[in-house]
């Protein structure tokens, strides 16, 4: 059983089933090691297996605990009603803890149309599932709420008046985020803005740490770098099609306006090069990950999650194998994994499998 499955919320849904086993009973035999892994997972999922087994034995509700099959059945019956579809709660002993009880501030970095908001929202969903109260604070959304749409000239770094307006917006949103983290019980706040200069990133770090005091806040920078023309083109198309800034604007005009905005950011953009910071660089939305000063279980989880991100659409084939003999040499011809893979005609599908039992 993989670690992902060990720490998941619905263990019952991960267990293999075959044939016509009765409800709540596993039809495939389990090794002792598999049983140990399952018990391990149950403890992480807020259910202590031995206490559940003892209760079942005491009440005479099931078979002898010496049977690994029965033990597995007890575990699943104990876990499923308690966990269901709900994410594990950190406050009730769930799966993910923040290092030293510190709050976590995630600061997004990157040019427009590089997937920052995509990463921010996907990461928020992921951390929320693991029991951490996580929220995205987007500067662009706040700008539109208080000021409406702006053309590319608003993002000109040579215009002191517009620079001051953008700075005021950014600090207002950051302060709202910090206030939520410190006074409203939040665990992880995501500051979704471009943060393209060394000066801005240093100010965000110093201001946030001063707001919280010593050793109360971890700050992690996540930079999205996109140089793949295909991925960048897809991001641009998605942005002008979905962004409230371009509602009702013809595609050609919206694309020209957005590219002009990006070019103004490119003049001042500097990638993260300060190794005193904790940061993760995501290249082309997961083709490569660069990490520096990553500490604690939660940050390592974030790295693993970002490594699994992708934006390219790809098929997922779910194939139910037909009946086969227990001897691997007696696979039913049309249902052999190699035959199935060939029939699907996909170079990305690798034949693998084991006889059903």
mmCIF file of C-alpha atoms in Angstrom:
data_model
loop_
_atom_site.group_PDB
_atom_site.id
_atom_site.type_symbol
_atom_site.label_atom_id
_atom_site.label_comp_id
_atom_site.label_asym_id
_atom_site.label_seq_id
_atom_site.Cartn_x
_atom_site.Cartn_y
_atom_site.Cartn_z
ATOM 1 C CA UNK A 1 0.000 0.000 0.000
ATOM 2 C CA UNK A 2 1.480 3.360 -0.987
ATOM 3 C CA UNK A 3 2.055 6.176 1.452
ATOM 4 C CA UNK A 4 -0.569 8.230 -0.323
ATOM 5 C CA UNK A 5 -3.106 5.552 0.457
ATOM 6 C CA UNK A 6 -1.837 5.157 3.999
ATOM 7 C CA UNK A 7 -2.611 8.779 4.761
ATOM 8 C CA UNK A 8 -5.820 9.166 2.752
ATOM 9 C CA UNK A 9 -9.184 9.854 4.264
ATOM 10 C CA UNK A 10 -11.252 7.054 2.696
ATOM 11 C CA UNK A 11 -9.227 3.911 3.214
ATOM 12 C CA UNK A 12 -12.168 1.675 2.451
ATOM 13 C CA UNK A 13 -12.394 2.958 -1.110
ATOM 14 C CA UNK A 14 -8.769 2.039 -1.784
ATOM 15 C CA UNK A 15 -9.009 -1.660 -0.909
ATOM 16 C CA UNK A 16 -9.157 -4.121 -3.849
ATOM 17 C CA UNK A 17 -12.314 -6.150 -4.336
ATOM 18 C CA UNK A 18 -13.078 -9.003 -6.704
ATOM 19 C CA UNK A 19 -15.815 -11.546 -7.253
ATOM 20 C CA UNK A 20 -19.022 -11.572 -5.305
ATOM 21 C CA UNK A 21 -17.858 -11.079 -1.729
ATOM 22 C CA UNK A 22 -20.451 -10.198 0.848
ATOM 23 C CA UNK A 23 -20.886 -6.563 1.819
ATOM 24 C CA UNK A 24 -18.109 -5.265 4.046
ATOM 25 C CA UNK A 25 -15.896 -8.327 3.466
ATOM 26 C CA UNK A 26 -12.707 -8.512 1.446
ATOM 27 C CA UNK A 27 -12.508 -11.341 -1.062
ATOM 28 C CA UNK A 28 -8.740 -11.154 -1.653
ATOM 29 C CA UNK A 29 -6.382 -12.540 1.010
ATOM 30 C CA UNK A 30 -4.036 -10.084 2.697
ATOM 31 C CA UNK A 31 -0.497 -10.659 3.891
ATOM 32 C CA UNK A 32 0.473 -9.809 7.438
ATOM 33 C CA UNK A 33 2.541 -6.883 6.127
ATOM 34 C CA UNK A 34 -0.478 -5.514 4.277
ATOM 35 C CA UNK A 35 -2.445 -5.805 7.491
ATOM 36 C CA UNK A 36 0.250 -3.863 9.352
ATOM 37 C CA UNK A 37 0.125 -1.141 6.703
ATOM 38 C CA UNK A 38 -3.641 -0.963 6.984
ATOM 39 C CA UNK A 39 -3.481 -0.672 10.770
ATOM 40 C CA UNK A 40 -0.872 2.053 10.381
ATOM 41 C CA UNK A 41 -3.158 3.970 8.073
ATOM 42 C CA UNK A 42 -6.093 3.554 10.427
ATOM 43 C CA UNK A 43 -4.158 5.084 13.302
ATOM 44 C CA UNK A 44 -3.393 8.102 11.144
ATOM 45 C CA UNK A 45 -7.065 8.229 10.228
ATOM 46 C CA UNK A 46 -8.138 8.707 13.859
ATOM 47 C CA UNK A 47 -9.164 5.088 14.512
ATOM 48 C CA UNK A 48 -7.042 2.772 16.637
ATOM 49 C CA UNK A 49 -7.473 -0.681 15.156
ATOM 50 C CA UNK A 50 -6.812 -2.705 18.274
ATOM 51 C CA UNK A 51 -9.538 -0.953 20.252
ATOM 52 C CA UNK A 52 -11.962 -1.547 17.395
ATOM 53 C CA UNK A 53 -11.003 -5.220 17.265
ATOM 54 C CA UNK A 54 -11.367 -5.589 21.020
ATOM 55 C CA UNK A 55 -14.836 -4.092 20.911
ATOM 56 C CA UNK A 56 -15.855 -6.429 18.096
ATOM 57 C CA UNK A 57 -14.541 -9.455 19.993
ATOM 58 C CA UNK A 58 -16.228 -8.391 23.209
ATOM 59 C CA UNK A 59 -19.568 -7.930 21.484
ATOM 60 C CA UNK A 60 -19.173 -11.177 19.532
ATOM 61 C CA UNK A 61 -19.885 -9.454 16.220
ATOM 62 C CA UNK A 62 -17.351 -11.174 14.004
ATOM 63 C CA UNK A 63 -14.882 -14.009 13.458
ATOM 64 C CA UNK A 64 -11.633 -14.807 15.221
ATOM 65 C CA UNK A 65 -9.072 -11.992 15.092
ATOM 66 C CA UNK A 66 -6.448 -14.456 13.969
ATOM 67 C CA UNK A 67 -7.817 -14.223 10.435
ATOM 68 C CA UNK A 68 -6.170 -11.390 8.519
ATOM 69 C CA UNK A 69 -9.202 -11.276 6.257
ATOM 70 C CA UNK A 70 -11.519 -10.680 9.203
ATOM 71 C CA UNK A 71 -9.128 -8.169 10.709
ATOM 72 C CA UNK A 72 -9.146 -6.192 7.472
ATOM 73 C CA UNK A 73 -12.949 -6.295 7.441
ATOM 74 C CA UNK A 74 -13.039 -4.950 11.004
ATOM 75 C CA UNK A 75 -10.647 -2.138 10.095
ATOM 76 C CA UNK A 76 -12.704 -1.047 7.113
ATOM 77 C CA UNK A 77 -15.966 -1.158 9.044
ATOM 78 C CA UNK A 78 -14.382 0.880 11.834
ATOM 79 C CA UNK A 79 -12.920 3.540 9.580
ATOM 80 C CA UNK A 80 -15.505 4.083 6.854
ATOM 81 C CA UNK A 81 -18.456 5.365 8.954
ATOM 82 C CA UNK A 82 -16.194 7.774 10.825
ATOM 83 C CA UNK A 83 -14.282 9.220 7.918
ATOM 84 C CA UNK A 84 -16.693 8.942 4.991
ATOM 85 C CA UNK A 85 -15.966 11.605 2.383
ATOM 86 C CA UNK A 86 -14.840 14.205 4.877
ATOM 87 C CA UNK A 87 -11.249 15.483 4.925
ATOM 88 C CA UNK A 88 -9.262 14.675 8.054
ATOM 89 C CA UNK A 89 -9.180 17.516 10.550
ATOM 90 C CA UNK A 90 -5.851 18.769 11.806
ATOM 91 C CA UNK A 91 -7.448 19.945 15.026
ATOM 92 C CA UNK A 92 -8.800 16.480 15.757
ATOM 93 C CA UNK A 93 -5.563 14.637 15.089
ATOM 94 C CA UNK A 94 -5.683 14.628 11.304
ATOM 95 C CA UNK A 95 -3.033 13.969 8.734
ATOM 96 C CA UNK A 96 -1.007 17.144 8.377
ATOM 97 C CA UNK A 97 0.571 19.387 10.990
ATOM 98 C CA UNK A 98 2.280 22.729 10.543
ATOM 99 C CA UNK A 99 5.912 22.781 11.694
ATOM 100 C CA UNK A 100 6.092 23.818 15.325
ATOM 101 C CA UNK A 101 2.508 25.064 15.192
ATOM 102 C CA UNK A 102 3.634 28.013 13.078
ATOM 103 C CA UNK A 103 1.361 29.550 10.470
ATOM 104 C CA UNK A 104 2.440 29.355 6.831
ATOM 105 C CA UNK A 105 2.435 32.220 4.333
ATOM 106 C CA UNK A 106 2.824 31.173 0.703
ATOM 107 C CA UNK A 107 3.911 34.016 -1.587
ATOM 108 C CA UNK A 108 3.326 33.444 -5.297
ATOM 109 C CA UNK A 109 5.907 34.834 -7.735
ATOM 110 C CA UNK A 110 5.876 35.147 -11.512
ATOM 111 C CA UNK A 111 4.786 37.004 -14.597
ATOM 112 C CA UNK A 112 1.117 37.112 -15.624
ATOM 113 C CA UNK A 113 -0.244 34.009 -17.416
ATOM 114 C CA UNK A 114 2.335 31.709 -15.814
ATOM 115 C CA UNK A 115 -0.156 29.673 -13.842
ATOM 116 C CA UNK A 116 0.229 31.318 -10.410
ATOM 117 C CA UNK A 117 -3.484 31.394 -9.654
ATOM 118 C CA UNK A 118 -3.927 27.870 -11.014
ATOM 119 C CA UNK A 119 -1.234 26.622 -8.622
ATOM 120 C CA UNK A 120 -2.594 28.693 -5.748
ATOM 121 C CA UNK A 121 -6.123 27.313 -6.006
ATOM 122 C CA UNK A 122 -5.087 23.721 -6.622
ATOM 123 C CA UNK A 123 -2.720 23.887 -3.661
ATOM 124 C CA UNK A 124 -5.448 25.407 -1.499
ATOM 125 C CA UNK A 125 -7.783 22.522 -2.304
ATOM 126 C CA UNK A 126 -5.030 20.024 -1.511
ATOM 127 C CA UNK A 127 -4.063 21.541 1.852
ATOM 128 C CA UNK A 128 -7.701 21.976 2.824
ATOM 129 C CA UNK A 129 -8.279 18.279 2.208
ATOM 130 C CA UNK A 130 -5.444 17.528 4.638
ATOM 131 C CA UNK A 131 -7.110 19.530 7.371
ATOM 132 C CA UNK A 132 -5.371 22.898 7.052
ATOM 133 C CA UNK A 133 -7.555 26.006 6.869
ATOM 134 C CA UNK A 134 -6.171 27.541 3.673
ATOM 135 C CA UNK A 135 -7.276 30.610 1.736
ATOM 136 C CA UNK A 136 -6.118 32.511 -1.369
ATOM 137 C CA UNK A 137 -5.833 36.315 -1.263
ATOM 138 C CA UNK A 138 -5.610 37.585 -4.843
ATOM 139 C CA UNK A 139 -4.476 41.153 -5.483
ATOM 140 C CA UNK A 140 -5.998 41.245 -8.971
ATOM 141 C CA UNK A 141 -9.427 40.309 -7.647
ATOM 142 C CA UNK A 142 -9.210 43.050 -5.018
ATOM 143 C CA UNK A 143 -8.107 45.579 -7.662
ATOM 144 C CA UNK A 144 -11.143 44.791 -9.791
ATOM 145 C CA UNK A 145 -13.415 44.977 -6.765
ATOM 146 C CA UNK A 146 -12.312 48.462 -5.699
ATOM 147 C CA UNK A 147 -11.258 50.021 -8.992
ATOM 148 C CA UNK A 148 -12.725 48.126 -11.915
ATOM 149 C CA UNK A 149 -10.843 47.281 -15.098
ATOM 150 C CA UNK A 150 -7.465 48.839 -15.881
ATOM 151 C CA UNK A 151 -5.594 49.022 -19.170
ATOM 152 C CA UNK A 152 -1.926 48.082 -19.635
ATOM 153 C CA UNK A 153 -0.739 51.590 -18.720
ATOM 154 C CA UNK A 154 -1.814 50.987 -15.134
ATOM 155 C CA UNK A 155 0.974 48.391 -14.911
ATOM 156 C CA UNK A 156 3.718 50.691 -16.202
ATOM 157 C CA UNK A 157 6.553 50.732 -13.667
ATOM 158 C CA UNK A 158 7.744 54.061 -15.062
ATOM 159 C CA UNK A 159 4.562 55.777 -13.850
ATOM 160 C CA UNK A 160 5.052 56.699 -10.144
ATOM 161 C CA UNK A 161 1.356 57.363 -9.563
ATOM 162 C CA UNK A 162 0.271 53.956 -10.845
ATOM 163 C CA UNK A 163 3.131 52.252 -8.999
ATOM 164 C CA UNK A 164 1.894 53.808 -5.757
ATOM 165 C CA UNK A 165 -1.666 52.640 -6.446
ATOM 166 C CA UNK A 166 -0.542 49.080 -7.134
ATOM 167 C CA UNK A 167 1.625 49.028 -4.020
ATOM 168 C CA UNK A 168 -1.271 50.213 -1.898
ATOM 169 C CA UNK A 169 -3.479 47.458 -3.289
ATOM 170 C CA UNK A 170 -0.842 44.796 -2.633
ATOM 171 C CA UNK A 171 -0.166 45.841 0.963
ATOM 172 C CA UNK A 172 -3.875 46.086 1.723
ATOM 173 C CA UNK A 173 -4.417 42.509 0.553
ATOM 174 C CA UNK A 174 -1.331 41.253 2.387
ATOM 175 C CA UNK A 175 -2.478 42.852 5.632
ATOM 176 C CA UNK A 176 -5.908 41.269 5.256
ATOM 177 C CA UNK A 177 -4.206 37.908 4.802
ATOM 178 C CA UNK A 178 -1.968 38.354 7.854
ATOM 179 C CA UNK A 179 -4.889 39.489 9.967
ATOM 180 C CA UNK A 180 -6.842 36.395 8.936
ATOM 181 C CA UNK A 181 -3.924 34.127 9.789
ATOM 182 C CA UNK A 182 -3.245 35.678 13.166
ATOM 183 C CA UNK A 183 -6.700 36.523 14.468
ATOM 184 C CA UNK A 184 -9.194 34.336 12.586
ATOM 185 C CA UNK A 185 -7.669 30.903 13.016
ATOM 186 C CA UNK A 186 -6.272 30.444 9.522
ATOM 187 C CA UNK A 187 -3.434 27.980 8.965
ATOM 188 C CA UNK A 188 -2.109 28.769 5.481
ATOM 189 C CA UNK A 189 -2.532 32.001 3.545
ATOM 190 C CA UNK A 190 -1.634 32.279 -0.148
ATOM 191 C CA UNK A 191 -0.610 35.761 -1.330
ATOM 192 C CA UNK A 192 -1.449 35.595 -5.030
ATOM 193 C CA UNK A 193 0.342 38.456 -6.797
ATOM 194 C CA UNK A 194 3.208 38.891 -9.261
ATOM 195 C CA UNK A 195 5.866 39.859 -6.651
ATOM 196 C CA UNK A 196 8.337 40.115 -9.507
ATOM 197 C CA UNK A 197 11.189 42.078 -7.875
ATOM 198 C CA UNK A 198 13.723 41.241 -5.175
ATOM 199 C CA UNK A 199 12.751 44.420 -3.339
ATOM 200 C CA UNK A 200 9.058 43.503 -3.200
ATOM 201 C CA UNK A 201 9.781 39.963 -2.018
ATOM 202 C CA UNK A 202 12.114 41.185 0.704
ATOM 203 C CA UNK A 203 9.550 43.727 1.905
ATOM 204 C CA UNK A 204 6.809 41.071 1.970
ATOM 205 C CA UNK A 205 9.034 38.796 4.050
ATOM 206 C CA UNK A 206 10.105 41.479 6.525
ATOM 207 C CA UNK A 207 6.642 42.971 6.900
ATOM 208 C CA UNK A 208 5.030 39.576 7.483
ATOM 209 C CA UNK A 209 7.582 38.467 10.050
ATOM 210 C CA UNK A 210 7.308 41.791 11.882
ATOM 211 C CA UNK A 211 3.516 41.442 11.955
ATOM 212 C CA UNK A 212 3.717 38.017 13.584
ATOM 213 C CA UNK A 213 6.811 38.354 15.721
ATOM 214 C CA UNK A 214 9.623 35.841 16.112
ATOM 215 C CA UNK A 215 9.133 32.170 15.229
ATOM 216 C CA UNK A 216 5.392 32.390 14.618
ATOM 217 C CA UNK A 217 5.294 32.417 10.814
ATOM 218 C CA UNK A 218 6.988 30.478 8.032
ATOM 219 C CA UNK A 219 7.184 32.167 4.635
ATOM 220 C CA UNK A 220 7.467 30.059 1.490
ATOM 221 C CA UNK A 221 7.848 31.573 -1.982
ATOM 222 C CA UNK A 222 6.486 29.624 -4.962
ATOM 223 C CA UNK A 223 7.613 30.916 -8.347
ATOM 224 C CA UNK A 224 6.018 29.734 -11.566
ATOM 225 C CA UNK A 225 8.402 29.994 -14.509
ATOM 226 C CA UNK A 226 6.966 29.197 -17.915
ATOM 227 C CA UNK A 227 9.127 29.171 -21.040
ATOM 228 C CA UNK A 228 7.383 26.433 -23.004
ATOM 229 C CA UNK A 229 5.674 28.172 -25.975
ATOM 230 C CA UNK A 230 2.842 25.630 -26.079
ATOM 231 C CA UNK A 231 2.032 25.921 -22.373
ATOM 232 C CA UNK A 232 2.371 29.715 -22.456
ATOM 233 C CA UNK A 233 0.075 30.013 -25.465
ATOM 234 C CA UNK A 234 -2.552 27.867 -23.744
ATOM 235 C CA UNK A 235 -2.268 30.006 -20.598
ATOM 236 C CA UNK A 236 -2.717 33.233 -22.572
ATOM 237 C CA UNK A 237 -5.804 31.908 -24.345
ATOM 238 C CA UNK A 238 -7.300 30.730 -21.070
ATOM 239 C CA UNK A 239 -6.572 34.060 -19.398
ATOM 240 C CA UNK A 240 -8.241 36.283 -21.954
ATOM 241 C CA UNK A 241 -11.194 33.894 -22.172
ATOM 242 C CA UNK A 242 -11.789 33.718 -18.410
ATOM 243 C CA UNK A 243 -10.394 36.885 -16.848
ATOM 244 C CA UNK A 244 -12.967 39.506 -15.758
ATOM 245 C CA UNK A 245 -10.550 42.128 -17.139
ATOM 246 C CA UNK A 246 -11.447 41.077 -20.689
ATOM 247 C CA UNK A 247 -15.159 40.369 -20.500
ATOM 248 C CA UNK A 248 -16.801 41.736 -23.627
ATOM 249 C CA UNK A 249 -13.454 42.606 -25.247
ATOM 250 C CA UNK A 250 -12.775 41.151 -28.725
ATOM 251 C CA UNK A 251 -10.156 38.397 -28.641
ATOM 252 C CA UNK A 252 -7.550 40.215 -30.771
ATOM 253 C CA UNK A 253 -7.787 43.392 -28.714
ATOM 254 C CA UNK A 254 -7.730 41.468 -25.425
ATOM 255 C CA UNK A 255 -4.648 39.498 -26.493
ATOM 256 C CA UNK A 256 -2.783 42.641 -27.559
ATOM 257 C CA UNK A 257 -3.695 44.410 -24.308
ATOM 258 C CA UNK A 258 -2.649 41.471 -22.166
ATOM 259 C CA UNK A 259 0.677 41.031 -23.956
ATOM 260 C CA UNK A 260 1.357 44.756 -23.467
ATOM 261 C CA UNK A 261 0.709 44.307 -19.738
ATOM 262 C CA UNK A 262 3.089 41.349 -19.591
ATOM 263 C CA UNK A 263 5.841 43.265 -21.390
ATOM 264 C CA UNK A 264 5.722 45.969 -18.716
ATOM 265 C CA UNK A 265 6.219 43.361 -16.009
ATOM 266 C CA UNK A 266 9.053 41.734 -17.958
ATOM 267 C CA UNK A 267 11.092 44.937 -17.744
ATOM 268 C CA UNK A 268 11.415 44.645 -13.976
ATOM 269 C CA UNK A 269 10.967 40.911 -13.404
ATOM 270 C CA UNK A 270 13.777 39.089 -11.609
ATOM 271 C CA UNK A 271 13.606 35.397 -10.847
ATOM 272 C CA UNK A 272 14.302 34.330 -7.265
ATOM 273 C CA UNK A 273 18.056 34.044 -6.699
ATOM 274 C CA UNK A 274 18.275 34.755 -2.962
ATOM 275 C CA UNK A 275 19.130 31.430 -1.324
ATOM 276 C CA UNK A 276 18.386 32.804 2.126
ATOM 277 C CA UNK A 277 14.688 32.419 1.223
ATOM 278 C CA UNK A 278 12.600 29.268 1.359
ATOM 279 C CA UNK A 279 11.342 28.800 -2.170
ATOM 280 C CA UNK A 280 10.064 26.380 -4.776
ATOM 281 C CA UNK A 281 10.386 27.071 -8.489
ATOM 282 C CA UNK A 282 7.911 25.308 -10.753
ATOM 283 C CA UNK A 283 9.160 25.124 -14.332
ATOM 284 C CA UNK A 284 6.557 24.915 -17.088
ATOM 285 C CA UNK A 285 3.918 23.767 -14.620
ATOM 286 C CA UNK A 286 5.690 20.658 -13.292
ATOM 287 C CA UNK A 287 8.261 19.629 -15.906
ATOM 288 C CA UNK A 288 10.944 20.621 -13.359
ATOM 289 C CA UNK A 289 10.991 21.622 -9.688
ATOM 290 C CA UNK A 290 13.764 23.557 -7.912
ATOM 291 C CA UNK A 291 13.670 23.743 -4.099
ATOM 292 C CA UNK A 292 15.620 25.652 -1.477
ATOM 293 C CA UNK A 293 15.343 25.537 2.333
ATOM 294 C CA UNK A 294 12.246 23.360 2.498
ATOM 295 C CA UNK A 295 11.544 22.281 6.064
ATOM 296 C CA UNK A 296 8.792 20.346 7.784
ATOM 297 C CA UNK A 297 6.222 17.836 6.678
ATOM 298 C CA UNK A 298 3.745 20.348 5.291
ATOM 299 C CA UNK A 299 6.313 21.980 2.997
ATOM 300 C CA UNK A 300 7.545 18.603 1.797
ATOM 301 C CA UNK A 301 3.939 17.677 1.021
ATOM 302 C CA UNK A 302 3.633 20.862 -1.016
ATOM 303 C CA UNK A 303 6.732 19.932 -3.028
ATOM 304 C CA UNK A 304 5.340 16.474 -3.755
ATOM 305 C CA UNK A 305 2.017 17.961 -4.818
ATOM 306 C CA UNK A 306 3.619 20.497 -7.158
ATOM 307 C CA UNK A 307 5.638 17.719 -8.775
ATOM 308 C CA UNK A 308 2.382 15.982 -9.691
ATOM 309 C CA UNK A 309 0.709 19.032 -11.252
ATOM 310 C CA UNK A 310 0.087 19.123 -14.974
ATOM 311 C CA UNK A 311 -2.035 21.206 -17.314
ATOM 312 C CA UNK A 312 -1.821 19.050 -20.431
ATOM 313 C CA UNK A 313 -4.986 17.072 -21.065
ATOM 314 C CA UNK A 314 -4.393 13.338 -21.259
ATOM 315 C CA UNK A 315 -6.681 10.320 -21.365
ATOM 316 C CA UNK A 316 -7.222 8.037 -18.396
ATOM 317 C CA UNK A 317 -8.277 4.517 -19.296
ATOM 318 C CA UNK A 318 -10.104 2.344 -16.777
ATOM 319 C CA UNK A 319 -10.048 -1.260 -17.958
ATOM 320 C CA UNK A 320 -11.767 -4.111 -16.163
ATOM 321 C CA UNK A 321 -9.952 -7.355 -16.860
ATOM 322 C CA UNK A 322 -11.899 -10.482 -17.730
ATOM 323 C CA UNK A 323 -11.627 -13.817 -15.936
ATOM 324 C CA UNK A 324 -8.143 -15.337 -15.966
ATOM 325 C CA UNK A 325 -6.469 -18.431 -14.636
ATOM 326 C CA UNK A 326 -4.247 -18.213 -11.560
ATOM 327 C CA UNK A 327 -1.330 -19.322 -13.724
ATOM 328 C CA UNK A 328 0.243 -16.219 -15.384
ATOM 329 C CA UNK A 329 0.901 -18.289 -18.506
ATOM 330 C CA UNK A 330 -2.839 -18.883 -18.959
ATOM 331 C CA UNK A 331 -4.010 -15.301 -19.475
ATOM 332 C CA UNK A 332 -7.200 -15.107 -21.518
ATOM 333 C CA UNK A 333 -5.974 -13.951 -24.903
ATOM 334 C CA UNK A 334 -8.198 -10.916 -25.539
ATOM 335 C CA UNK A 335 -7.864 -9.681 -21.950
ATOM 336 C CA UNK A 336 -4.083 -9.940 -21.626
ATOM 337 C CA UNK A 337 -2.717 -6.507 -20.524
ATOM 338 C CA UNK A 338 -0.473 -6.371 -23.585
ATOM 339 C CA UNK A 339 -3.414 -6.952 -25.896
ATOM 340 C CA UNK A 340 -5.564 -4.369 -24.120
ATOM 341 C CA UNK A 341 -2.793 -1.763 -24.319
ATOM 342 C CA UNK A 342 -2.307 -2.455 -28.007
ATOM 343 C CA UNK A 343 -6.022 -2.115 -28.657
ATOM 344 C CA UNK A 344 -6.112 1.259 -26.932
ATOM 345 C CA UNK A 345 -3.368 2.348 -29.370
ATOM 346 C CA UNK A 346 -1.693 4.698 -26.931
ATOM 347 C CA UNK A 347 2.115 4.879 -26.663
ATOM 348 C CA UNK A 348 1.717 6.141 -23.092
ATOM 349 C CA UNK A 349 0.050 2.953 -21.839
ATOM 350 C CA UNK A 350 2.372 0.282 -20.502
ATOM 351 C CA UNK A 351 1.143 -3.271 -20.113
ATOM 352 C CA UNK A 352 1.354 -4.452 -16.531
ATOM 353 C CA UNK A 353 -0.724 -6.571 -14.246
ATOM 354 C CA UNK A 354 -1.079 -9.680 -12.158
ATOM 355 C CA UNK A 355 -3.535 -12.551 -12.305
ATOM 356 C CA UNK A 356 -6.797 -11.928 -10.465
ATOM 357 C CA UNK A 357 -7.325 -14.173 -7.445
#
